[in-house]
């Protein structure tokens, strides 16, 4: 599929389905238009130059009022790269329902959020800080008796939202969003791990580290007017267990149809790869989109990851190349000192990339790339809008 | 998740990652220096809030060819800060560790640093764990005798231990907000799919 050059600010027409994936190099956000100005936001990342969550910046750009139009705000898991700015998103989407993993549906998770949410770090926010913000917003809503104050918890085989049929021009489109994970086993395992993270008297405080592997992330199956979409979040493959991708593939509730669009799980990591997902759940050569991840010594996708994914679908896109660049110039005395101690500093690229797929029911659809987004082609990325 | 370091040659994308230097060629003597926490706070200009951490700092002085008299308790050097960061340890390797940095001098885009572990004082090594928070400052160290050296200081925040009242407070808070917003209610079973997606 050849990417098209288009105007990012043009909104979709009311019968057009849209899946937009945003990623600045560290972070991920998905914005869905499911017809008739109904929007869904899955996860959040920040548009660094604007300090605005990517989803809100985009909706503003295309002239959509998030307060009226966003139906669901879904946090697939609480890792920093999927949740930055989700508090602001929920605040702006004041009629949207908040959804998160059933694995977080415990008193212990709330205690963890309330204990660690009191900003142990001075400057850098964490996923827990964001959840703390979410709890405050939900609390405020509950007090003012606004609708949709009760959160919904996603677990395998649960329908999260069903819009039913609605007529759009000559077509009739339905929309149903279901959770395929976490499984009961994954949810339970995560709940137990959260208990282990609770602070104990006399333990010294430190920043909370994320749980691995990602077993309790919410994987979504979206069916909009017959366009099937699989959003893989960060779910990893844990074979020989009742969790992970090979369990999802065997789910009895999967529809006969296969997905045309796949948000590749966990930034293309090999640990989230499962052959049978590609053979049993996806159309041949699906549109596959991934966001990069860079933290510490971990860079995803790796070159091997990219080769593997491109071999599975030539229609693979990435929101940004996971590059690092030289740090900005500092005064010579500082530069010299860093060099002399044998240290190095690099700037993490946060150029927001946007991969947009729009399709009318029964149509072919089109891919558009904005910002640093690119198509992955063999050994290189194809520059955007190269027609 | 598998930890993998990517080398520039095998990358499929263009970038300009600076070449890794051989840190063994930059051996500099480390001086462990204890300075009162008030003084440190003024050096770092950091509003720590209610919690005043106990700190130990590592000072690496550059230009160590200047002969330093042994530190005497009666006089204190002045540190003029040129650059300050707040860092969070993200990964610890054999000889160096990686950290996400937030520039406290001139906030800008996120940065990550690779810093030799030898820069951390022996006292602070036990604090070097993923998630640990530290402050890194580079500047001039002026001695009372008027000698100026460039210095790099890293101090780890020694966060206080959890107190039982804080934990109980968080539990109470969690119970209140949970009851208010309907968290931890039983999951509804009526809207589970039960195979109806096949319809
Ligand atoms: Zn992630």
Coordinates of C-alpha atoms and ligand atoms in Angstrom, one line a residue:
Chain A
X1 CA 0.0 0.0 0.0
X2 CA 1.5 3.3 -1.1
X3 CA 1.3 6.0 1.5
X4 CA -0.6 9.1 0.5
X5 CA 0.3 12.7 0.9
X6 CA -2.5 14.5 2.6
X7 CA -3.6 17.2 4.9
X8 CA -3.5 16.0 8.5
X9 CA -6.1 18.5 9.6
X10 CA -8.8 17.1 7.4
X11 CA -11.4 15.3 9.6
X12 CA -12.8 12.0 8.5
X13 CA -16.2 11.9 7.0
X14 CA -18.9 10.5 9.2
X15 CA -18.9 7.1 7.5
X16 CA -15.1 6.8 7.4
X17 CA -13.4 4.6 9.9
X18 CA -10.0 5.9 11.2
X19 CA -7.2 4.3 13.1
X20 CA -4.5 6.8 14.0
X21 CA -1.3 5.6 15.8
X22 CA 0.9 8.2 17.4
X23 CA 4.4 7.7 18.7
X24 CA 7.2 10.1 19.5
X25 CA 10.0 7.5 20.0
X26 CA 9.0 6.8 23.6
X27 CA 5.3 6.4 23.9
X28 CA 2.2 5.3 22.1
X29 CA -1.4 6.5 21.6
X30 CA -4.2 5.3 19.3
X31 CA -7.1 7.3 18.3
X32 CA -10.1 5.6 16.6
X33 CA -13.0 7.1 14.7
X34 CA -15.8 4.5 14.7
X35 CA -18.3 6.5 12.6
X36 CA -20.6 9.5 13.2
X37 CA -18.1 11.5 15.2
X38 CA -17.7 8.8 17.9
X39 CA -14.1 8.6 19.0
X40 CA -12.1 6.2 21.2
X41 CA -8.7 6.9 22.7
X42 CA -6.4 4.1 23.6
X43 CA -3.3 5.0 25.7
X44 CA -1.6 8.3 25.7
X45 CA 1.7 9.9 24.9
X46 CA 2.9 13.5 24.9
X47 CA 3.6 15.9 22.1
X48 CA 6.8 17.2 23.7
X49 CA 7.0 20.5 21.9
X50 CA 3.4 21.4 22.9
X51 CA 3.3 19.5 26.2
X52 CA -0.1 18.3 25.1
X53 CA -1.2 14.7 24.9
X54 CA -1.0 13.6 21.3
X55 CA -4.7 12.6 21.1
X56 CA -5.9 16.0 22.3
X57 CA -3.5 17.9 20.0
X58 CA -4.8 15.8 17.0
X59 CA -8.5 16.1 17.8
X60 CA -8.0 19.9 18.1
X61 CA -6.3 20.0 14.8
X62 CA -9.1 18.2 13.0
X63 CA -11.8 20.3 14.8
X64 CA -13.3 17.6 17.1
X65 CA -14.4 18.5 20.5
X66 CA -13.2 15.8 22.9
X67 CA -15.8 16.6 25.5
X68 CA -18.6 15.7 23.1
X69 CA -17.1 13.1 20.8
X70 CA -14.8 10.8 22.8
X71 CA -16.8 7.8 24.2
X72 CA -14.0 5.8 25.8
X73 CA -10.5 6.5 27.2
X74 CA -8.7 3.2 27.6
X75 CA -5.5 2.7 29.5
X76 CA -4.1 -0.7 28.4
X77 CA -1.6 -0.9 31.2
X78 CA 0.3 1.5 33.5
X79 CA 3.7 1.6 31.9
X80 CA 5.1 5.1 31.5
X81 CA 5.3 5.0 27.8
X82 CA 1.5 4.3 27.4
X83 CA 0.1 6.6 29.9
X84 CA 1.8 9.9 29.8
X85 CA -0.9 12.6 29.7
X86 CA -3.8 10.2 30.1
X87 CA -5.1 12.3 33.1
X88 CA -5.3 15.3 30.9
X89 CA -7.0 13.3 28.2
X90 CA -9.7 12.0 30.6
X91 CA -10.2 15.5 32.0
X92 CA -10.8 16.9 28.5
X93 CA -13.0 13.9 27.5
X94 CA -15.5 14.6 30.2
X95 CA -18.3 12.3 28.9
X96 CA -16.0 9.4 28.1
X97 CA -15.9 6.3 30.2
X98 CA -12.5 5.2 31.6
X99 CA -11.4 1.6 31.0
X100 CA -8.4 -0.2 32.3
X101 CA -7.2 -3.8 32.9
X102 CA -9.1 -6.0 35.4
X103 CA -5.6 -6.7 36.8
X104 CA -5.8 -3.3 38.4
X105 CA -9.2 -3.9 40.0
X106 CA -7.9 -4.3 43.5
X107 CA -7.7 -2.3 46.7
X108 CA -3.9 -2.9 46.6
X109 CA -3.5 -1.2 43.3
X110 CA -5.3 1.9 44.6
X111 CA -3.1 1.8 47.7
X112 CA 0.0 1.6 45.5
X113 CA -1.2 4.6 43.4
X114 CA -2.0 6.6 46.5
X115 CA 1.3 5.8 48.2
X116 CA 3.6 6.3 45.2
X117 CA 1.5 9.0 43.5
X118 CA 2.8 11.5 46.0
X119 CA 5.6 12.4 43.6
X120 CA 8.7 10.8 44.9
X121 CA 10.4 12.2 41.8
X122 CA 10.7 15.9 41.5
X123 CA 10.6 16.3 37.7
X124 CA 9.8 13.2 35.8
X125 CA 6.3 11.8 36.0
X126 CA 5.6 8.1 36.2
X127 CA 2.7 5.9 35.2
X128 CA 1.6 5.9 38.8
X129 CA 1.4 9.7 38.9
X130 CA -0.9 9.5 35.9
X131 CA -3.1 7.0 37.5
X132 CA -3.3 9.2 40.6
X133 CA -4.5 12.0 38.4
X134 CA -7.1 9.6 36.8
X135 CA -8.4 8.7 40.3
X136 CA -8.7 12.3 41.2
X137 CA -10.7 13.1 38.1
X138 CA -13.0 10.1 38.6
X139 CA -13.4 11.1 42.2
X140 CA -14.4 14.7 41.2
X141 CA -16.9 13.3 38.7
X142 CA -18.4 11.0 41.3
X143 CA -18.9 13.9 43.7
X144 CA -20.5 16.1 41.1
X145 CA -22.6 13.1 39.9
X146 CA -21.5 13.4 36.3
X147 CA -22.3 10.4 34.2
X148 CA -19.8 7.6 33.6
X149 CA -17.9 8.0 36.8
X150 CA -17.6 4.3 37.3
X151 CA -14.6 2.8 35.6
X152 CA -14.9 -0.3 33.5
X153 CA -12.4 -3.2 33.8
X154 CA -11.3 -5.1 30.7
X155 CA -10.8 -8.8 30.9
X156 CA -10.6 -11.4 28.1
X157 CA -13.9 -12.0 26.3
X158 CA -15.6 -8.9 27.7
X159 CA -17.5 -6.5 25.4
X160 CA -16.4 -3.1 26.4
X161 CA -18.6 -1.1 24.1
X162 CA -21.3 -1.9 21.6
X163 CA -22.7 1.0 19.6
X164 CA -25.2 -1.2 17.7
X165 CA -26.2 -0.5 14.1
X166 CA -26.5 3.0 12.8
X167 CA -27.3 4.1 9.3
X168 CA -24.7 6.2 7.6
X169 CA -25.7 7.3 4.1
X170 CA -26.3 4.1 2.2
X171 CA -24.5 1.9 4.6
X172 CA -25.2 0.6 8.0
X173 CA -22.3 0.3 10.4
X174 CA -22.0 -1.2 13.8
X175 CA -19.1 -1.0 16.2
X176 CA -18.2 -3.4 18.9
X177 CA -15.0 -3.2 21.0
X178 CA -14.0 -6.3 22.9
X179 CA -11.1 -7.2 25.2
X180 CA -9.1 -10.3 24.4
X181 CA -6.8 -9.9 27.4
X182 CA -5.9 -10.1 30.2
X183 CA -7.0 -13.7 30.8
X184 CA -8.1 -14.6 34.3
X185 CA -4.8 -16.2 34.9
X186 CA -2.8 -13.1 33.8
X187 CA -5.1 -10.9 35.8
X188 CA -4.6 -12.9 38.9
X189 CA -0.8 -13.2 38.5
X190 CA -0.6 -9.4 38.1
X191 CA -2.8 -8.8 41.1
X192 CA -0.4 -10.9 43.2
X193 CA 2.6 -9.0 41.8
X194 CA 1.0 -5.7 42.7
X195 CA 0.7 -6.9 46.3
X196 CA 4.5 -7.5 46.2
X197 CA 5.1 -3.9 45.1
X198 CA 3.3 -2.4 48.1
X199 CA 5.5 -0.4 50.4
X200 CA 6.5 -1.9 53.8
X201 CA 7.5 0.0 56.9
X202 CA 11.2 0.9 56.9
X203 CA 11.7 0.0 53.2
X204 CA 13.5 2.9 51.6
X205 CA 11.5 4.8 49.0
X206 CA 12.4 4.7 45.4
X207 CA 10.8 5.1 42.0
X208 CA 8.5 2.3 41.2
X209 CA 9.7 0.1 38.4
X210 CA 7.3 -1.5 35.9
X211 CA 6.2 -5.1 36.1
X212 CA 7.6 -7.4 33.4
X213 CA 6.6 -9.4 31.4
X214 CA 3.6 -7.5 30.2
X215 CA 1.0 -10.1 30.8
X216 CA -2.0 -8.1 31.9
X217 CA -2.1 -5.5 29.1
X218 CA -5.5 -5.0 27.5
X219 CA -5.6 -6.3 23.9
X220 CA -8.5 -5.0 21.9
X221 CA -10.5 -6.4 19.0
X222 CA -12.5 -3.7 17.2
X223 CA -15.1 -4.5 14.6
X224 CA -16.4 -1.3 12.9
X225 CA -18.8 -2.1 10.0
X226 CA -16.8 -5.2 9.1
X227 CA -13.4 -3.6 9.4
X228 CA -11.6 -5.7 11.9
X229 CA -8.7 -4.3 14.0
X230 CA -6.4 -5.9 16.4
X231 CA -4.7 -3.6 18.9
X232 CA -1.9 -5.6 20.6
X233 CA -0.9 -3.1 23.4
X234 CA 2.3 -4.5 25.0
X235 CA 1.1 -8.0 25.6
X236 CA 3.9 -10.5 25.4
X237 CA 3.9 -14.1 24.5
X238 CA 4.2 -16.4 27.5
X239 CA 3.9 -19.9 26.1
X240 CA 2.8 -22.8 28.2
X241 CA 0.7 -20.6 30.4
X242 CA -2.9 -19.5 30.4
X243 CA -1.8 -16.0 29.3
X244 CA 0.0 -14.3 26.5
X245 CA -0.7 -14.5 22.8
X246 CA -1.0 -18.2 22.2
X247 CA -3.9 -18.3 24.6
X248 CA -5.6 -15.4 22.9
X249 CA -5.3 -17.1 19.5
X250 CA -7.3 -20.1 20.9
X251 CA -10.1 -17.8 22.3
X252 CA -13.4 -19.3 21.4
X253 CA -15.0 -15.8 20.9
X254 CA -12.9 -14.7 18.0
X255 CA -15.0 -13.9 15.0
X256 CA -14.5 -15.8 11.7
X257 CA -13.1 -12.7 10.1
X258 CA -9.5 -11.7 10.3
X259 CA -8.1 -8.3 11.2
X260 CA -6.9 -6.0 8.4
X261 CA -5.1 -3.7 10.8
X262 CA -2.7 -4.8 13.5
X263 CA -1.0 -2.5 16.1
X264 CA 2.0 -4.7 16.7
X265 CA 2.4 -5.5 20.4
X266 CA 5.3 -4.3 22.6
X267 CA 7.1 -2.1 20.0
X268 CA 7.9 -5.1 17.8
X269 CA 9.8 -7.0 20.5
X270 CA 10.5 -10.7 19.8
X271 CA 9.1 -11.4 23.2
X272 CA 5.6 -10.4 22.0
X273 CA 5.8 -12.4 18.7
X274 CA 3.5 -15.4 18.1
X275 CA 3.4 -17.0 14.7
X276 CA -0.2 -18.1 15.1
X277 CA -1.4 -14.6 15.6
X278 CA -0.2 -13.8 12.0
X279 CA -1.6 -17.0 10.6
X280 CA -4.9 -17.3 12.5
X281 CA -6.0 -13.7 13.4
X282 CA -4.7 -11.5 10.7
X283 CA -5.5 -11.1 7.0
X284 CA -2.6 -11.8 4.6
X285 CA -0.3 -8.7 4.5
X286 CA -2.2 -6.7 7.1
X287 CA -1.5 -3.1 7.8
X288 CA 1.0 -3.5 10.7
X289 CA 1.9 -0.4 12.7
X290 CA 4.4 -0.2 15.5
X291 CA 5.8 2.5 17.8
X292 CA 9.4 2.5 18.9
X293 CA 10.6 2.4 22.5
X294 CA 13.9 3.7 23.9
X295 CA 14.8 3.5 27.5
X296 CA 18.2 2.7 29.1
X297 CA 19.9 0.1 27.0
X298 CA 16.7 -1.1 25.5
X299 CA 15.8 -0.1 21.9
X300 CA 12.8 -1.5 20.2
X301 CA 12.3 -2.6 17.5
X302 CA 15.7 -4.1 17.0
X303 CA 17.0 -4.6 13.4
X304 CA 16.1 -8.3 13.7
X305 CA 12.6 -7.4 14.9
X306 CA 12.1 -5.2 11.8
X307 CA 13.4 -7.8 9.5
X308 CA 11.0 -10.4 11.0
X309 CA 8.0 -8.1 10.8
X310 CA 8.6 -6.8 7.3
X311 CA 8.9 -10.4 6.1
X312 CA 5.4 -11.0 7.6
X313 CA 3.8 -7.9 6.0
X314 CA 5.2 -5.5 3.5
X315 CA 2.6 -3.0 4.8
X316 CA 4.6 -2.3 8.0
X317 CA 4.8 1.2 9.3
X318 CA 6.6 2.8 12.2
X319 CA 5.6 6.1 13.8
X320 CA 9.2 7.1 14.3
X321 CA 12.6 5.7 13.8
X322 CA 14.1 5.1 17.3
X323 CA 17.0 7.4 16.9
X324 CA 19.2 9.1 19.4
X325 CA 21.1 12.2 18.4
X326 CA 24.0 14.2 19.9
X327 CA 23.0 16.1 22.9
X328 CA 22.5 19.8 22.6
X329 CA 25.6 22.1 23.0
X330 CA 26.5 23.1 26.4
X331 CA 29.2 25.4 27.6
X332 CA 32.7 24.1 26.9
X333 CA 33.6 23.5 30.5
X334 CA 30.6 21.2 30.9
X335 CA 31.2 19.4 27.6
X336 CA 34.9 18.8 28.6
X337 CA 34.0 17.5 32.0
X338 CA 31.5 15.0 30.7
X339 CA 34.1 13.8 28.2
X340 CA 36.8 13.5 30.8
X341 CA 34.9 11.4 33.2
X342 CA 34.1 9.0 30.3
X343 CA 30.4 9.8 30.3
X344 CA 28.2 10.5 27.3
X345 CA 24.8 12.2 26.9
X346 CA 22.4 11.7 24.0
X347 CA 19.2 13.4 23.3
X348 CA 16.2 11.1 22.9
X349 CA 14.3 12.0 19.7
X350 CA 10.8 13.0 20.4
X351 CA 9.6 13.8 16.9
X352 CA 6.0 12.8 16.9
X353 CA 5.0 10.5 14.1
X354 CA 1.5 9.7 13.0
X355 CA 0.3 6.7 10.9
X356 CA -3.3 7.2 9.8
X357 CA -5.5 4.5 8.2
X358 CA -8.9 5.6 6.9
X359 CA -11.4 3.3 5.3
X360 CA -15.0 3.3 4.3
X361 CA -16.9 0.1 5.0
X362 CA -16.3 -2.2 1.9
X363 CA -13.6 0.2 0.7
X364 CA -9.9 -0.4 0.3
X365 CA -8.7 2.3 2.6
X366 CA -5.6 4.5 2.5
X367 CA -2.5 5.0 4.6
X368 CA -1.2 8.5 5.4
X369 CA 2.0 9.3 7.2
X370 CA 2.8 12.5 9.1
X371 CA 5.7 13.8 11.1
X372 CA 8.5 11.2 11.6
X373 CA 6.3 8.2 10.5
X374 CA 7.7 6.0 7.8
X375 CA 7.1 2.8 6.0
X376 CA 9.6 0.0 6.8
X377 CA 11.1 -1.2 3.6
X378 CA 13.8 -3.9 3.7
X379 CA 16.9 -2.4 5.1
X380 CA 15.5 1.1 5.3
X381 CA 12.7 3.3 6.2
X382 CA 10.9 4.8 3.2
X383 CA 10.5 8.5 3.7
X384 CA 6.9 9.6 4.2
X385 CA 4.8 11.0 1.4
X386 CA 7.1 10.0 -1.3
X387 CA 4.7 10.0 -4.2
Chain B
X1 CA 11.9 -8.3 27.8
X2 CA 15.3 -9.1 26.4
X3 CA 17.9 -6.4 27.0
X4 CA 19.7 -5.6 23.8
X5 CA 22.2 -3.0 23.0
X6 CA 22.2 -2.0 19.4
X7 CA 25.4 -1.2 17.6
X8 CA 25.4 1.5 15.1
X9 CA 26.5 -0.8 12.3
X10 CA 23.5 -3.1 12.5
X11 CA 20.9 -0.4 12.7
X12 CA 18.4 -0.2 9.9
X13 CA 17.9 3.5 10.4
X14 CA 20.0 6.5 10.1
X15 CA 21.3 8.1 13.2
X16 CA 24.3 9.8 14.6
X17 CA 25.0 8.0 17.8
X18 CA 28.3 9.3 19.1
X19 CA 31.0 6.7 19.3
X20 CA 31.6 5.2 22.6
X21 CA 34.8 6.3 24.2
X22 CA 37.2 4.1 26.1
X23 CA 36.5 5.2 29.6
X24 CA 39.7 3.6 30.9
X25 CA 41.7 6.4 29.3
X26 CA 40.0 9.0 31.4
X27 CA 41.0 7.8 34.9
X28 CA 40.7 10.7 37.3
X29 CA 41.2 10.6 41.0
X30 CA 37.9 10.6 42.9
X31 CA 37.7 12.5 46.1
X32 CA 34.9 11.6 48.4
X33 CA 33.7 14.8 50.0
X34 CA 31.2 15.3 52.7
X35 CA 29.5 18.6 52.8
X36 CA 26.6 19.6 55.0
X37 CA 23.2 19.1 53.5
X38 CA 22.2 22.7 53.7
X39 CA 25.2 23.7 51.6
X40 CA 24.4 20.9 49.2
X41 CA 20.9 22.1 48.8
X42 CA 22.1 25.6 48.0
X43 CA 24.4 24.1 45.5
X44 CA 21.7 22.3 43.7
X45 CA 19.1 24.9 44.3
X46 CA 16.6 22.2 44.5
X47 CA 13.4 22.6 46.4
X48 CA 13.3 19.3 48.1
X49 CA 10.0 20.0 49.9
X50 CA 9.4 18.5 53.3
X51 CA 11.8 15.7 52.8
X52 CA 15.4 16.6 53.2
X53 CA 17.4 13.7 51.9
X54 CA 20.6 12.7 53.5
X55 CA 23.2 12.9 50.8
X56 CA 26.7 11.8 50.1
X57 CA 28.3 13.2 47.1
X58 CA 31.1 12.1 44.8
X59 CA 33.3 14.7 43.4
X60 CA 35.5 14.0 40.5
X61 CA 38.0 16.8 40.0
X62 CA 39.4 17.3 36.6
X63 CA 42.8 19.0 36.1
X64 CA 44.1 17.1 39.0
X65 CA 47.7 18.0 38.1
X66 CA 47.1 21.0 40.4
X67 CA 48.5 19.8 43.8
X68 CA 45.7 19.8 46.3
X69 CA 46.4 20.3 49.9
X70 CA 44.7 17.7 52.2
X71 CA 41.2 18.9 53.0
X72 CA 41.0 20.5 56.4
X73 CA 37.8 20.6 58.3
X74 CA 38.2 24.3 59.1
X75 CA 37.7 25.5 55.5
X76 CA 35.2 24.7 52.9
X77 CA 35.5 24.9 49.1
X78 CA 32.9 26.7 47.1
X79 CA 31.2 25.0 44.3
X80 CA 29.9 27.1 41.4
X81 CA 27.4 25.1 39.4
X82 CA 27.4 25.3 35.6
X83 CA 25.0 22.5 34.9
X84 CA 22.6 20.4 36.9
X85 CA 20.4 17.4 36.1
X86 CA 18.0 15.2 37.9
X87 CA 18.5 11.6 36.8
X88 CA 16.7 8.3 37.2
X89 CA 18.8 5.1 36.8
X90 CA 17.3 2.9 34.0
X91 CA 19.9 0.2 33.5
X92 CA 23.1 -0.9 35.3
X93 CA 25.9 -2.5 33.3
X94 CA 29.2 -3.8 34.4
X95 CA 31.2 -0.6 34.2
X96 CA 28.6 2.0 33.6
X97 CA 25.0 2.7 34.2
X98 CA 22.3 4.4 32.1
X99 CA 20.0 7.1 33.2
X100 CA 17.2 9.3 32.0
X101 CA 18.1 12.9 32.6
X102 CA 16.0 16.0 33.2
X103 CA 18.0 19.2 32.7
X104 CA 17.4 21.4 35.7
X105 CA 19.6 24.3 34.3
X106 CA 17.8 24.7 31.0
X107 CA 14.8 22.3 30.7
X108 CA 14.7 20.8 27.2
X109 CA 14.1 17.5 25.5
X110 CA 14.7 14.3 27.4
X111 CA 18.2 13.0 27.4
X112 CA 19.9 9.8 28.4
X113 CA 23.3 9.4 29.8
X114 CA 25.8 6.7 30.2
X115 CA 27.9 7.3 33.3
X116 CA 30.9 5.2 34.5
X117 CA 30.0 3.5 37.8
X118 CA 33.4 4.7 39.2
X119 CA 31.8 8.1 39.4
X120 CA 29.6 6.9 42.2
X121 CA 31.1 7.0 45.7
X122 CA 31.5 3.7 47.5
X123 CA 29.0 4.9 50.0
X124 CA 26.4 5.6 47.3
X125 CA 27.0 2.3 45.3
X126 CA 24.3 0.5 47.4
X127 CA 21.8 3.1 46.2
X128 CA 22.6 2.4 42.5
X129 CA 19.5 0.5 41.6
X130 CA 17.0 0.8 38.7
X131 CA 14.6 3.6 39.6
X132 CA 17.1 5.4 42.0
X133 CA 17.1 9.1 41.7
X134 CA 20.3 11.2 41.7
X135 CA 21.5 14.7 41.1
X136 CA 24.4 15.4 38.8
X137 CA 26.1 18.7 38.8
X138 CA 29.1 20.0 36.9
X139 CA 30.9 23.2 37.8
X140 CA 33.9 24.8 39.3
X141 CA 35.3 24.0 42.7
X142 CA 37.0 27.0 44.2
X143 CA 39.3 26.4 47.1
X144 CA 39.8 28.9 49.9
X145 CA 43.3 29.4 48.5
X146 CA 41.9 30.5 45.2
X147 CA 42.5 27.4 43.2
X148 CA 39.8 26.5 40.7
X149 CA 39.2 23.0 39.4
X150 CA 36.4 21.6 37.3
X151 CA 34.3 19.1 39.1
X152 CA 31.5 16.6 38.5
X153 CA 29.4 15.7 41.4
X154 CA 26.9 12.9 41.6
X155 CA 24.8 12.4 44.7
X156 CA 22.0 9.9 45.1
X157 CA 18.9 10.9 46.9
X158 CA 18.6 8.9 50.1
X159 CA 14.9 8.8 50.2
X160 CA 13.5 8.3 53.7
X161 CA 12.0 5.0 54.7
X162 CA 8.3 4.4 54.5
X163 CA 6.6 5.2 57.7
X164 CA 3.7 3.1 58.9
X165 CA 1.4 6.3 59.1
X166 CA 2.1 6.9 55.4
X167 CA 1.2 3.4 54.4
X168 CA -2.0 3.5 56.6
X169 CA -2.8 6.9 55.1
X170 CA -2.5 5.5 51.5
X171 CA -4.7 2.6 52.5
X172 CA -7.4 4.9 53.9
X173 CA -7.1 7.1 50.9
X174 CA -7.4 4.1 48.6
X175 CA -10.5 2.8 50.4
X176 CA -12.2 6.3 50.2
X177 CA -11.6 6.8 46.6
X178 CA -12.4 3.2 45.7
X179 CA -15.8 3.5 47.4
X180 CA -16.5 6.8 45.8
X181 CA -15.8 5.8 42.2
X182 CA -16.8 2.2 42.3
X183 CA -13.3 0.6 41.9
X184 CA -13.0 -2.9 43.2
X185 CA -16.7 -3.7 42.7
X186 CA -17.5 -7.1 41.4
X187 CA -17.1 -7.4 37.7
X188 CA -20.4 -7.5 35.8
X189 CA -20.8 -10.9 34.3
X190 CA -23.8 -10.0 32.1
X191 CA -21.9 -8.3 29.4
X192 CA -19.2 -10.9 29.0
X193 CA -19.2 -12.2 25.4
X194 CA -19.9 -15.8 26.1
X195 CA -19.3 -16.6 22.5
X196 CA -21.7 -14.1 21.1
X197 CA -19.0 -12.4 19.0
X198 CA -19.5 -15.3 16.6
X199 CA -23.0 -14.1 15.8
Ligands
LIG1 ZN1 5.2 0.0 25.7

